[in-house]
mmCIF file of C-alpha atoms in Angstrom:
data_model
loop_
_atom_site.group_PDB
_atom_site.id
_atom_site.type_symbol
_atom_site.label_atom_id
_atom_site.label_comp_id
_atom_site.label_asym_id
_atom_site.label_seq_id
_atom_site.Cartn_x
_atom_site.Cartn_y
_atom_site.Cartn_z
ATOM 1 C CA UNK D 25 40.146 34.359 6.497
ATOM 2 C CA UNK D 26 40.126 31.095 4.054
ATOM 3 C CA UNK D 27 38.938 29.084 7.270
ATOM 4 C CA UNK D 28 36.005 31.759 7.865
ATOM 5 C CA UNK D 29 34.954 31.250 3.943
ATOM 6 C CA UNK D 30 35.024 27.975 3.927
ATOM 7 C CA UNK D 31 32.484 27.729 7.276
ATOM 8 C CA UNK D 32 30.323 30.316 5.333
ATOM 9 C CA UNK D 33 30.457 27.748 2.491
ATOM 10 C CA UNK D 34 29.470 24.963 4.795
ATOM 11 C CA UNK D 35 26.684 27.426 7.012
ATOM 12 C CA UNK D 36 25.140 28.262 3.436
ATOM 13 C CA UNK D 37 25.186 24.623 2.383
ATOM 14 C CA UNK D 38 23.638 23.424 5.353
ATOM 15 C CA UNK D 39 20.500 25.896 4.849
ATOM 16 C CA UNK D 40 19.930 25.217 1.453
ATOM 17 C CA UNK D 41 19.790 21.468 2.225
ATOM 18 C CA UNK D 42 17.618 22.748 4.970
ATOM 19 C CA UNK D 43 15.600 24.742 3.786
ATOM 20 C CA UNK D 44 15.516 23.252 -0.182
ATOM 21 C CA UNK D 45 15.434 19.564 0.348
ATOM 22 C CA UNK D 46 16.600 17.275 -2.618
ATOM 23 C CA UNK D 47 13.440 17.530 -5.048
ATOM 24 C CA UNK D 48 11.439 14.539 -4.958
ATOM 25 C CA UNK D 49 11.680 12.736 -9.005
ATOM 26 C CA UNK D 50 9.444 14.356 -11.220
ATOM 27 C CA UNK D 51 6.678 11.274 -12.553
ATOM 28 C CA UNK D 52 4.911 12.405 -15.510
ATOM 29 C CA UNK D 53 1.302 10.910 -16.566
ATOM 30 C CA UNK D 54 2.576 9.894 -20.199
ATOM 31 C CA UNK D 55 6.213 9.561 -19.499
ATOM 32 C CA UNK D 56 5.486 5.980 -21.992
ATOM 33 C CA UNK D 57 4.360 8.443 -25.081
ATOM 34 C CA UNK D 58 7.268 8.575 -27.159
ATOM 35 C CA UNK D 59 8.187 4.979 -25.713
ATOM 36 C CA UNK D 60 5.820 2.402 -25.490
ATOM 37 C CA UNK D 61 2.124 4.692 -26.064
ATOM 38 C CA UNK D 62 -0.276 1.669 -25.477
ATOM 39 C CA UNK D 63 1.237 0.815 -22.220
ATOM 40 C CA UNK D 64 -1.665 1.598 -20.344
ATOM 41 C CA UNK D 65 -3.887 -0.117 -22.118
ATOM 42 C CA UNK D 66 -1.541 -3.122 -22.351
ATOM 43 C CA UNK D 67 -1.451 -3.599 -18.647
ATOM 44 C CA UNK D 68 -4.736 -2.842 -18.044
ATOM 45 C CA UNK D 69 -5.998 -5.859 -20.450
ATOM 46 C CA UNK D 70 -3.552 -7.943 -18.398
ATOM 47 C CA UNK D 71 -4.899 -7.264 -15.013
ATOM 48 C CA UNK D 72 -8.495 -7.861 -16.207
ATOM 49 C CA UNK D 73 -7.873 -11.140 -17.415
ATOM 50 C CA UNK D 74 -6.282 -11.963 -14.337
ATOM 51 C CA UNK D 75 -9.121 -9.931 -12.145
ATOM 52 C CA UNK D 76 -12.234 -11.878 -14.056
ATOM 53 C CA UNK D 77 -9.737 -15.089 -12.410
ATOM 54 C CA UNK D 78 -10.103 -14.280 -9.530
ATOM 55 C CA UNK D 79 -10.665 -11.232 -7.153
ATOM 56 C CA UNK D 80 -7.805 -11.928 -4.748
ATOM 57 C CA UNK D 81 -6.226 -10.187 -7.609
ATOM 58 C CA UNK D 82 -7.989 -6.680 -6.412
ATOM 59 C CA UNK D 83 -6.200 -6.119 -2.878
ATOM 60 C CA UNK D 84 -3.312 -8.503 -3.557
ATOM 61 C CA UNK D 85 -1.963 -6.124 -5.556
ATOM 62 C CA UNK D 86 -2.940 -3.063 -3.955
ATOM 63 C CA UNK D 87 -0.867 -4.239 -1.077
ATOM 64 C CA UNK D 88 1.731 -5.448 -2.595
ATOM 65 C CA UNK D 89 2.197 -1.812 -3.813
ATOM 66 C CA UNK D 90 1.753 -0.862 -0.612
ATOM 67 C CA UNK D 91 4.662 -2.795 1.106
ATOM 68 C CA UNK D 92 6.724 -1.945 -1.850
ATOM 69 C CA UNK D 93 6.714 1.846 -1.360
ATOM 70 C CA UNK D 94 6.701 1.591 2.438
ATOM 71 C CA UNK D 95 10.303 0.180 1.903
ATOM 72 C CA UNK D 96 13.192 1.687 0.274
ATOM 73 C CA UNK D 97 10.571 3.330 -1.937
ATOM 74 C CA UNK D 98 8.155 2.660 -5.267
ATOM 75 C CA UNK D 99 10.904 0.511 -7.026
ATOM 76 C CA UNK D 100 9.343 -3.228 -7.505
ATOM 77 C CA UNK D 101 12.198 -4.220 -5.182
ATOM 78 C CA UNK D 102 9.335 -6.453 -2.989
ATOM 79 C CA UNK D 103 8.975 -8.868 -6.240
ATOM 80 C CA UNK D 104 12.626 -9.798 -6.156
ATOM 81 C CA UNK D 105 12.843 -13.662 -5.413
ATOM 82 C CA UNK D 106 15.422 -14.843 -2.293
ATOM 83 C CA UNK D 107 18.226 -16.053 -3.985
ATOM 84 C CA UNK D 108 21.001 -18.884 -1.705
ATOM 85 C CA UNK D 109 23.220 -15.306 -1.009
ATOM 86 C CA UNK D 110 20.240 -13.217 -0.154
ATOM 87 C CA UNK D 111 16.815 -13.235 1.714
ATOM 88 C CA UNK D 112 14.790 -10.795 -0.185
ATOM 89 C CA UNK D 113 11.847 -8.145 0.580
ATOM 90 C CA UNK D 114 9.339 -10.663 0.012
ATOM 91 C CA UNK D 115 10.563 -13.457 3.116
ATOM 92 C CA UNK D 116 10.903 -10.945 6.212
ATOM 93 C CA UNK D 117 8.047 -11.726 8.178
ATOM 94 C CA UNK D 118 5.922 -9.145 7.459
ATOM 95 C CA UNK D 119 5.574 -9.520 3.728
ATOM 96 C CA UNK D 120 4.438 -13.668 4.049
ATOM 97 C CA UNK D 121 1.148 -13.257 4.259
ATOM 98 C CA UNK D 122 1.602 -11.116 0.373
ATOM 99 C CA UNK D 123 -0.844 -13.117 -1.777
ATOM 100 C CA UNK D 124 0.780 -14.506 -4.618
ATOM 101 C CA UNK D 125 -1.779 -13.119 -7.267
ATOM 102 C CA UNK D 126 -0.634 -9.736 -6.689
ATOM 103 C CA UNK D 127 2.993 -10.915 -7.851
ATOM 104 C CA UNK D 128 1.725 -13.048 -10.669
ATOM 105 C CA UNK D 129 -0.740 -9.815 -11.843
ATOM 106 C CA UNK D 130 2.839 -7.734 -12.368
ATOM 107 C CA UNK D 131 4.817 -10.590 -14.156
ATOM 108 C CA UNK D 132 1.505 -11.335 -15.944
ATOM 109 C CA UNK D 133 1.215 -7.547 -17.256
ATOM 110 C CA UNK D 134 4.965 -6.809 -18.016
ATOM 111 C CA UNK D 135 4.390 -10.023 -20.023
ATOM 112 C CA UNK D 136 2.256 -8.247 -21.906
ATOM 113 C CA UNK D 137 4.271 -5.045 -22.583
ATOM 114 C CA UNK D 138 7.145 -7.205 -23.533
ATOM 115 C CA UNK D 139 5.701 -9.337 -26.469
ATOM 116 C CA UNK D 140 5.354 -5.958 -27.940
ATOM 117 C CA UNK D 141 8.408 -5.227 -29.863
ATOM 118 C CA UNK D 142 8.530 -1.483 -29.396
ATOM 119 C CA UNK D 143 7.985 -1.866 -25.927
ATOM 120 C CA UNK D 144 10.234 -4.957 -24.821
ATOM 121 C CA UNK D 145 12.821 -4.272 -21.701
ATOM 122 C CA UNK D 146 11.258 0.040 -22.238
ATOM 123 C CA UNK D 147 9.013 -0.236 -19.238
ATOM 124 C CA UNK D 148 9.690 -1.221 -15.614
ATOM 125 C CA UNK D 149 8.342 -3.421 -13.361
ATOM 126 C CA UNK D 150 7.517 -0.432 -10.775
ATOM 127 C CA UNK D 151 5.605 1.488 -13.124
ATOM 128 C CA UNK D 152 3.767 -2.088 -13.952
ATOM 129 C CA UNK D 153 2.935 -2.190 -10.297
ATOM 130 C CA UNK D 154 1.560 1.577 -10.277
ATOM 131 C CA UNK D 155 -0.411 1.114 -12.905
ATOM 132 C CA UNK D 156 -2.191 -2.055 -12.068
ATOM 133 C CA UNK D 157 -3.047 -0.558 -8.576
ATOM 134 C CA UNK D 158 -4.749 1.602 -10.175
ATOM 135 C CA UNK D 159 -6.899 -0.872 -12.536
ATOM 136 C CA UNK D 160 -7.897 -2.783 -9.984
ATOM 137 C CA UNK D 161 -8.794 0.292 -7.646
ATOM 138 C CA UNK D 162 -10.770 1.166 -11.023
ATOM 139 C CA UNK D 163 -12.318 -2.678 -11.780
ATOM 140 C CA UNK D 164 -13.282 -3.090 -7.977
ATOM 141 C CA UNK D 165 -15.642 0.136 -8.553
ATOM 142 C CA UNK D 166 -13.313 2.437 -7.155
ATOM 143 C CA UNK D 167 -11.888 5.431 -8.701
ATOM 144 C CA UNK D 168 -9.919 5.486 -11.775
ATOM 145 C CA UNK D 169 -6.673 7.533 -12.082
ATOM 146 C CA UNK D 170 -3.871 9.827 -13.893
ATOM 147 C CA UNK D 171 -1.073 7.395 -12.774
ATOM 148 C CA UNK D 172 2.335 9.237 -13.089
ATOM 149 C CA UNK D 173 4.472 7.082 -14.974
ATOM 150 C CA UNK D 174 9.124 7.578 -14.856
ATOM 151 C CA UNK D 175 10.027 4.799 -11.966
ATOM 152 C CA UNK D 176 13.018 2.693 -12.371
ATOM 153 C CA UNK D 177 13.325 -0.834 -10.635
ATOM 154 C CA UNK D 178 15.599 -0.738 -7.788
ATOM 155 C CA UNK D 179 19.474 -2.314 -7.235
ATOM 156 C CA UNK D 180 18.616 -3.860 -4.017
ATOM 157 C CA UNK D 181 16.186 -6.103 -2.020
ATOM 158 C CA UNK D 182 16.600 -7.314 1.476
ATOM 159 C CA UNK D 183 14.546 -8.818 3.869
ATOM 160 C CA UNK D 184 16.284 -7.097 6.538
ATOM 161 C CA UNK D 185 15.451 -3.534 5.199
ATOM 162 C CA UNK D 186 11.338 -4.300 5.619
ATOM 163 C CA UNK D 187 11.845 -4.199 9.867
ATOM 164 C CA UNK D 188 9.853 -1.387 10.909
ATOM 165 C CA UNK D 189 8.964 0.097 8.234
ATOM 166 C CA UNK D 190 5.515 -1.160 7.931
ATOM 167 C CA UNK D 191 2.359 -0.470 9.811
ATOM 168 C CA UNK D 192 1.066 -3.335 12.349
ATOM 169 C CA UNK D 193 -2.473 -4.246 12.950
ATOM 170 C CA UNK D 194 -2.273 -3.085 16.701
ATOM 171 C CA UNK D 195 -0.666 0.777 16.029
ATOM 172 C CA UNK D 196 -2.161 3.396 17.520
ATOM 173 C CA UNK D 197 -2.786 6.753 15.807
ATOM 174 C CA UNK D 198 0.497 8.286 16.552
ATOM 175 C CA UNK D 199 2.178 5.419 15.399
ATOM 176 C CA UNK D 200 -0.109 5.354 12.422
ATOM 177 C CA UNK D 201 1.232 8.853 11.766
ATOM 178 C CA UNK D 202 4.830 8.994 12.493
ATOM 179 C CA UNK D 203 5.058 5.711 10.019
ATOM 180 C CA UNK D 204 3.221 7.673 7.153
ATOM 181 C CA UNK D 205 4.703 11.095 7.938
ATOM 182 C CA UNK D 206 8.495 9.024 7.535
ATOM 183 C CA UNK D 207 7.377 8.711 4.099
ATOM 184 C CA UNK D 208 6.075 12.526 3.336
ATOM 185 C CA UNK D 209 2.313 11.511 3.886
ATOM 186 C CA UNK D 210 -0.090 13.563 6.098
ATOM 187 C CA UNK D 211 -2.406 12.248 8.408
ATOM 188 C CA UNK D 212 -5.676 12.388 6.124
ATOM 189 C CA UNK D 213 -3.204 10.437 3.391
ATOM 190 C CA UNK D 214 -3.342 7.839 5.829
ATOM 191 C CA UNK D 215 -6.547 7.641 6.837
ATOM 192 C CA UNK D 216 -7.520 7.696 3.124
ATOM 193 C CA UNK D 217 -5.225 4.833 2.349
ATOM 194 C CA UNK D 218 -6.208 2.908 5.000
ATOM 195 C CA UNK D 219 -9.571 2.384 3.314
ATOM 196 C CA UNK D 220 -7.957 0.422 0.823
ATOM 197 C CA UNK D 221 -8.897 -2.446 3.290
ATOM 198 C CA UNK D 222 -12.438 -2.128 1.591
ATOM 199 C CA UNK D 223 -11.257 -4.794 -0.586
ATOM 200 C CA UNK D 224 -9.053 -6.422 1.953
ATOM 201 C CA UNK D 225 -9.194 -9.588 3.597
ATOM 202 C CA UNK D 226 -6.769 -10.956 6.909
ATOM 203 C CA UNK D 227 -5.541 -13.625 8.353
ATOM 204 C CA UNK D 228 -7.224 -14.784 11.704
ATOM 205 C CA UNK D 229 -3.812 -14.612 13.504
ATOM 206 C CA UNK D 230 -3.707 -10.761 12.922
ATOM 207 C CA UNK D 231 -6.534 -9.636 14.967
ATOM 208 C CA UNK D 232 -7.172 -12.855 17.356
ATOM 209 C CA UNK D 233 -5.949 -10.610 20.552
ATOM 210 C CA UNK D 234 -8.941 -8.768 19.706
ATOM 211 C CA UNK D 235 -11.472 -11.475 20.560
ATOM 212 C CA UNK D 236 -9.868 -13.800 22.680
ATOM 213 C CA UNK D 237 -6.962 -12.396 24.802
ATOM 214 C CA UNK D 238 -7.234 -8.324 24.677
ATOM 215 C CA UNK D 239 -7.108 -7.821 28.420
ATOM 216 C CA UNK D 240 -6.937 -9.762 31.306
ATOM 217 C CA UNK D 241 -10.283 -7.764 32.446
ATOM 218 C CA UNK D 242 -11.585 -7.355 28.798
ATOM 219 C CA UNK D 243 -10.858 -10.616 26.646
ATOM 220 C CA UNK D 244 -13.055 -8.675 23.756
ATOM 221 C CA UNK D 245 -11.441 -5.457 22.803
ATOM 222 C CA UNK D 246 -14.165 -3.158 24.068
ATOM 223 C CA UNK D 247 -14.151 -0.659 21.533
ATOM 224 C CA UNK D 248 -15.138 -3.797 19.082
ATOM 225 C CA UNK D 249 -18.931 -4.524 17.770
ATOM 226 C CA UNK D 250 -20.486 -7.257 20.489
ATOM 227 C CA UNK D 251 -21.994 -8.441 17.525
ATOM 228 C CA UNK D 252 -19.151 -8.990 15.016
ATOM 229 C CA UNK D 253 -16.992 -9.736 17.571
ATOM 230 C CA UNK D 254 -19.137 -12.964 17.630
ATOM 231 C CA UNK D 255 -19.040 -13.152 14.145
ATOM 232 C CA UNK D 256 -15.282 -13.288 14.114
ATOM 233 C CA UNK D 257 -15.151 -15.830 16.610
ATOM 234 C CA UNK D 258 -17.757 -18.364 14.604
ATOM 235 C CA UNK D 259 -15.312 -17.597 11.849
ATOM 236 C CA UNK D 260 -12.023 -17.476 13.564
ATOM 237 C CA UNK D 261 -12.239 -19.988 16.131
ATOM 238 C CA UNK D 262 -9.001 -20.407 18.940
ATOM 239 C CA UNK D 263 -6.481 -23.011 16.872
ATOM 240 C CA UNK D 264 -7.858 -21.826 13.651
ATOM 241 C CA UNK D 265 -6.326 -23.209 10.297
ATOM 242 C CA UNK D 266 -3.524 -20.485 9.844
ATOM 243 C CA UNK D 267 -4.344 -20.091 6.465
ATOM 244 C CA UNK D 268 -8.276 -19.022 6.935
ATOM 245 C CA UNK D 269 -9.066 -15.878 6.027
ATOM 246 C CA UNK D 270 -11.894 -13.479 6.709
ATOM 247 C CA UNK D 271 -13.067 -9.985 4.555
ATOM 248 C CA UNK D 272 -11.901 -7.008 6.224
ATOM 249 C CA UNK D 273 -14.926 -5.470 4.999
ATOM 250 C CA UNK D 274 -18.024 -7.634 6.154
ATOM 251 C CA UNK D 275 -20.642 -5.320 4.094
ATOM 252 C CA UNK D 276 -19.427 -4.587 0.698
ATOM 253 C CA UNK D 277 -16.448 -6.859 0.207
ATOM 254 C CA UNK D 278 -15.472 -6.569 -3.205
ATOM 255 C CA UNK D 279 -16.314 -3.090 -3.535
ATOM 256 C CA UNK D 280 -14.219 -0.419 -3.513
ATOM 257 C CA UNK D 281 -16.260 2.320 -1.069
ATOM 258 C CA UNK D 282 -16.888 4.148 1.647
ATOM 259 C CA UNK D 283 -18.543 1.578 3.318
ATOM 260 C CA UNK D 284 -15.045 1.264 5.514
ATOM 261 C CA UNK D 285 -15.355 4.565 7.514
ATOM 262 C CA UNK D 286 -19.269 3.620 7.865
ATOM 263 C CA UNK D 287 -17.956 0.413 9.325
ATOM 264 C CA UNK D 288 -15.626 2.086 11.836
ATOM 265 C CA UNK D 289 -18.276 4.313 13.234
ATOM 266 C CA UNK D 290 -20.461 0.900 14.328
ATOM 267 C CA UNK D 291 -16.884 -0.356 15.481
ATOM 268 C CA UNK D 292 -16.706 -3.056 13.232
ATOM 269 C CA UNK D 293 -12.903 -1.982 12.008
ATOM 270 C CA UNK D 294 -11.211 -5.412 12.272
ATOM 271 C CA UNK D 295 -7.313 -4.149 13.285
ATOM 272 C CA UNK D 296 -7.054 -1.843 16.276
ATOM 273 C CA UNK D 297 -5.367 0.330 13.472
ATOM 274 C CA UNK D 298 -8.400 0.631 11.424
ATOM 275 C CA UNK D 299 -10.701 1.465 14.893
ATOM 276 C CA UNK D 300 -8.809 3.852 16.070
ATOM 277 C CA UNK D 301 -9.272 6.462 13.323
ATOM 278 C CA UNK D 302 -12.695 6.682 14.680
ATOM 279 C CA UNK D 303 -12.142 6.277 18.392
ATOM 280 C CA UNK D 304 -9.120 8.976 18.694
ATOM 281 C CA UNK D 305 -10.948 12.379 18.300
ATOM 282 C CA UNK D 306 -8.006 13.503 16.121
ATOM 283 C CA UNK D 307 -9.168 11.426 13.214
ATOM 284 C CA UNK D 308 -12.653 11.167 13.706
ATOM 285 C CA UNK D 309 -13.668 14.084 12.253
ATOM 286 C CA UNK D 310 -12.423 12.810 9.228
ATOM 287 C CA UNK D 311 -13.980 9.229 9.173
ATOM 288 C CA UNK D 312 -17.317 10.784 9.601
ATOM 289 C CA UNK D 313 -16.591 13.167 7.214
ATOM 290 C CA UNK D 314 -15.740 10.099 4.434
ATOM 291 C CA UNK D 315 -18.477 8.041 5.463
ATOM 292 C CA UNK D 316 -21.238 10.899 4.429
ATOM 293 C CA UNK D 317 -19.327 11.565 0.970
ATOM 294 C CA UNK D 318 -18.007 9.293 -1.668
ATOM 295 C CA UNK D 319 -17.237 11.353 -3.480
ATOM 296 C CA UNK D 320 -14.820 13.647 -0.833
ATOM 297 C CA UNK D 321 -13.239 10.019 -0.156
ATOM 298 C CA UNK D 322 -12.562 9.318 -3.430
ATOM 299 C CA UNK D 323 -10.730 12.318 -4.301
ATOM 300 C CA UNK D 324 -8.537 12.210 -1.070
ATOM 301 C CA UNK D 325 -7.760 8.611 -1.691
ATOM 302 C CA UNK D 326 -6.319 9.824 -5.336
ATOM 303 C CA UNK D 327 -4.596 12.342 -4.107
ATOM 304 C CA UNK D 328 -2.874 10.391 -1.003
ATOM 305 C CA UNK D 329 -1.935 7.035 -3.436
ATOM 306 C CA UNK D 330 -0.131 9.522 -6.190
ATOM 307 C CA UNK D 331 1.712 11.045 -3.213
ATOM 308 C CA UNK D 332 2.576 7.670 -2.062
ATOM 309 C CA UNK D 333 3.665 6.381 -5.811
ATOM 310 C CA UNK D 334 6.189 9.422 -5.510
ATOM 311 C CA UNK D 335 8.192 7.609 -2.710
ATOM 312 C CA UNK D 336 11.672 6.644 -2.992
ATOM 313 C CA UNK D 337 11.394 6.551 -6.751
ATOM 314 C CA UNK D 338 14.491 5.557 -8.522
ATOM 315 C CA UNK D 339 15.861 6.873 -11.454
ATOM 316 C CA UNK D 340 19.431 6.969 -13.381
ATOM 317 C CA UNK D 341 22.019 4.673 -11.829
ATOM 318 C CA UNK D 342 20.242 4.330 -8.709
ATOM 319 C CA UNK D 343 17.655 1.517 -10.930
ATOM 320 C CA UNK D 344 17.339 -0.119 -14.020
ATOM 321 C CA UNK D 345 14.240 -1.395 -15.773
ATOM 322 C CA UNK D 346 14.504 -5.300 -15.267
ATOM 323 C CA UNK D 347 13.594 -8.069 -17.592
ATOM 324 C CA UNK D 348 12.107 -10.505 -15.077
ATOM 325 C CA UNK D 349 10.781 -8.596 -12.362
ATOM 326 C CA UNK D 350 11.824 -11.031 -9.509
ATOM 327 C CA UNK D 351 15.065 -11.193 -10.951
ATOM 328 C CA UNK D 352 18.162 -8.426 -10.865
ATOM 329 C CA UNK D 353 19.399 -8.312 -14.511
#
């Protein structure tokens, strides 16, 4: 009898992990009220200064928020600096080409909060990074947000933790999805994000299999522009500098629009993994849909980054809120 009640214990256990998943951390919008209440405007002063510097700052720090929630969630763990007993977030591979202004926006900001006295060590670094994505979403001419505020900065940062867990500039759509969908985000939240590239800029390396060496019967990815496929090449000649770097967006650059899904329908996407939203028929509908309303696209692409700024948060003695963001206190 005890052995049957404790395997209708463990059956009703099982379902109601099932079926009632662990509740994602509940963010609130002014979680700094009672805390630090001019937080916002505190950071957003910050990231300004450092945007009228230069506007590297714009997608430098959208990605870096980007990589940061992709991996062991929205915890600031990709600032951490490698120490001699540990490679950190920031040195696998995949997170090199990181520009260093969206790093120096987030110490630059918490700065800021902490040579207020009321607010010194009361905000984290995470919530820093969420709310500067937003400003310079906002500054760029994109749209400005509620950003839901509660994040701690996470316990642990290694390089070896980043593998796989980010999307590569050659994915197809259902590798597109089942990356996004590991991290509770639908297909349209990824199409949405992925016209954050708007604003973003590569390095030749990342799409030179597109013009040079795509097929031994196609050496020009087919499905790319004739036109700006000769573009590229003037700009991204074979043996390039590594360190050039073109605009993502050849139209509207430092704008934060629509203009992306316009782009895709004349094929002039530069990664495989931004044509192939309009080339697969499962996402297409949805790129022309963006590129005939701002204002559709805009509201999608708030709802899909405050679902992605809910990932992995940490709270209680899973994080802390550290002093020096690329440091663990």
């Amino acid at each position: 009898m005890a052995s049957r009640f404790n395997l209708i214990v463990v059956l009703s256990l099982c379902l109601s992990l099932c079926l009632f998943p662990t509740p994602t951390v509940s963010l609130q919008q002014n979680y700094y009220a009672n805390i630090c209440p001019n937080v916002e405007n505190i950071v957003r002063d910050a990231v300004k200064k450092k945007f009228n510097q230069t506007f590297v700052t714009v997608p430098a720090t959208i990605r870096l928020f980007f990589h940061d929630c992709f991996v062991q969630g929205c915890d600031a763990s990709v600032i951490i600096a490698s120490t001699a007993s540990n490679t950190a977030e920031k040195d696998n591979p995949d997170n090199l080409s990181l520009a260093g202004d969206g790093f120096d926006t987030v110490i630059k900001a918490k700065a800021a909060v902490d040579a207020v006295p009321s607010c010194t060590n009361k905000v984290s670094c995470a919530d820093i990074l969420a709310m500067a994505t937003r400003d310079v979403i906002a500054l760029s001419g994109g749209p400005s947000y509620a950003v839901e505020l509660g994040r701690l900065d996470g316990l642990v940062s290694t390089a070896a933790s980043v593998t796989g867990k980010l999307p590569q500039p050659t994915f197809n759509l259902n590798q597109l999805n089942a990356l996004f969908a590991a991290n509770g985000l639908s297909q349209a939240d990824m199409i949405a994000l992925s016209a954050a590239h708007t604003v973003g800029f590569s390095h030749c390396s990342k799409f030179a299999n597109r013009i040079y060496n795509f097929s031994t019967q196609n050496p020009i990815d087919p499905t790319l522009n004739k036109t700006y496929a000769t573009q590229l090449q003037g700009m991204c000649p074979q043996n390039v500098d590594p360190r050039i770097a073109v605009n993502m967006d050849p139209n509207t650059p430092q704008i934060f629009d629509n203009m992306y899904f316009k782009n895709l329908q004349q094929h002039v996407g530069l990664f495989t993994s931004d044509e192939v939203l309009f080339t697969d028929p499962r996402s297409k509908p949805t790129v022309d849909a963006w590129a005939s309303s701002s204002a559709n696209f805009q509201k999608a692409f708030v709802a899909a980054i405050t679902k992605m700024g809910r990932v992995g948060v940490k709270t209680g003695s899973n994080g802390n809120i550290r002093r020096d963001c690329a440091v663990f206190n």
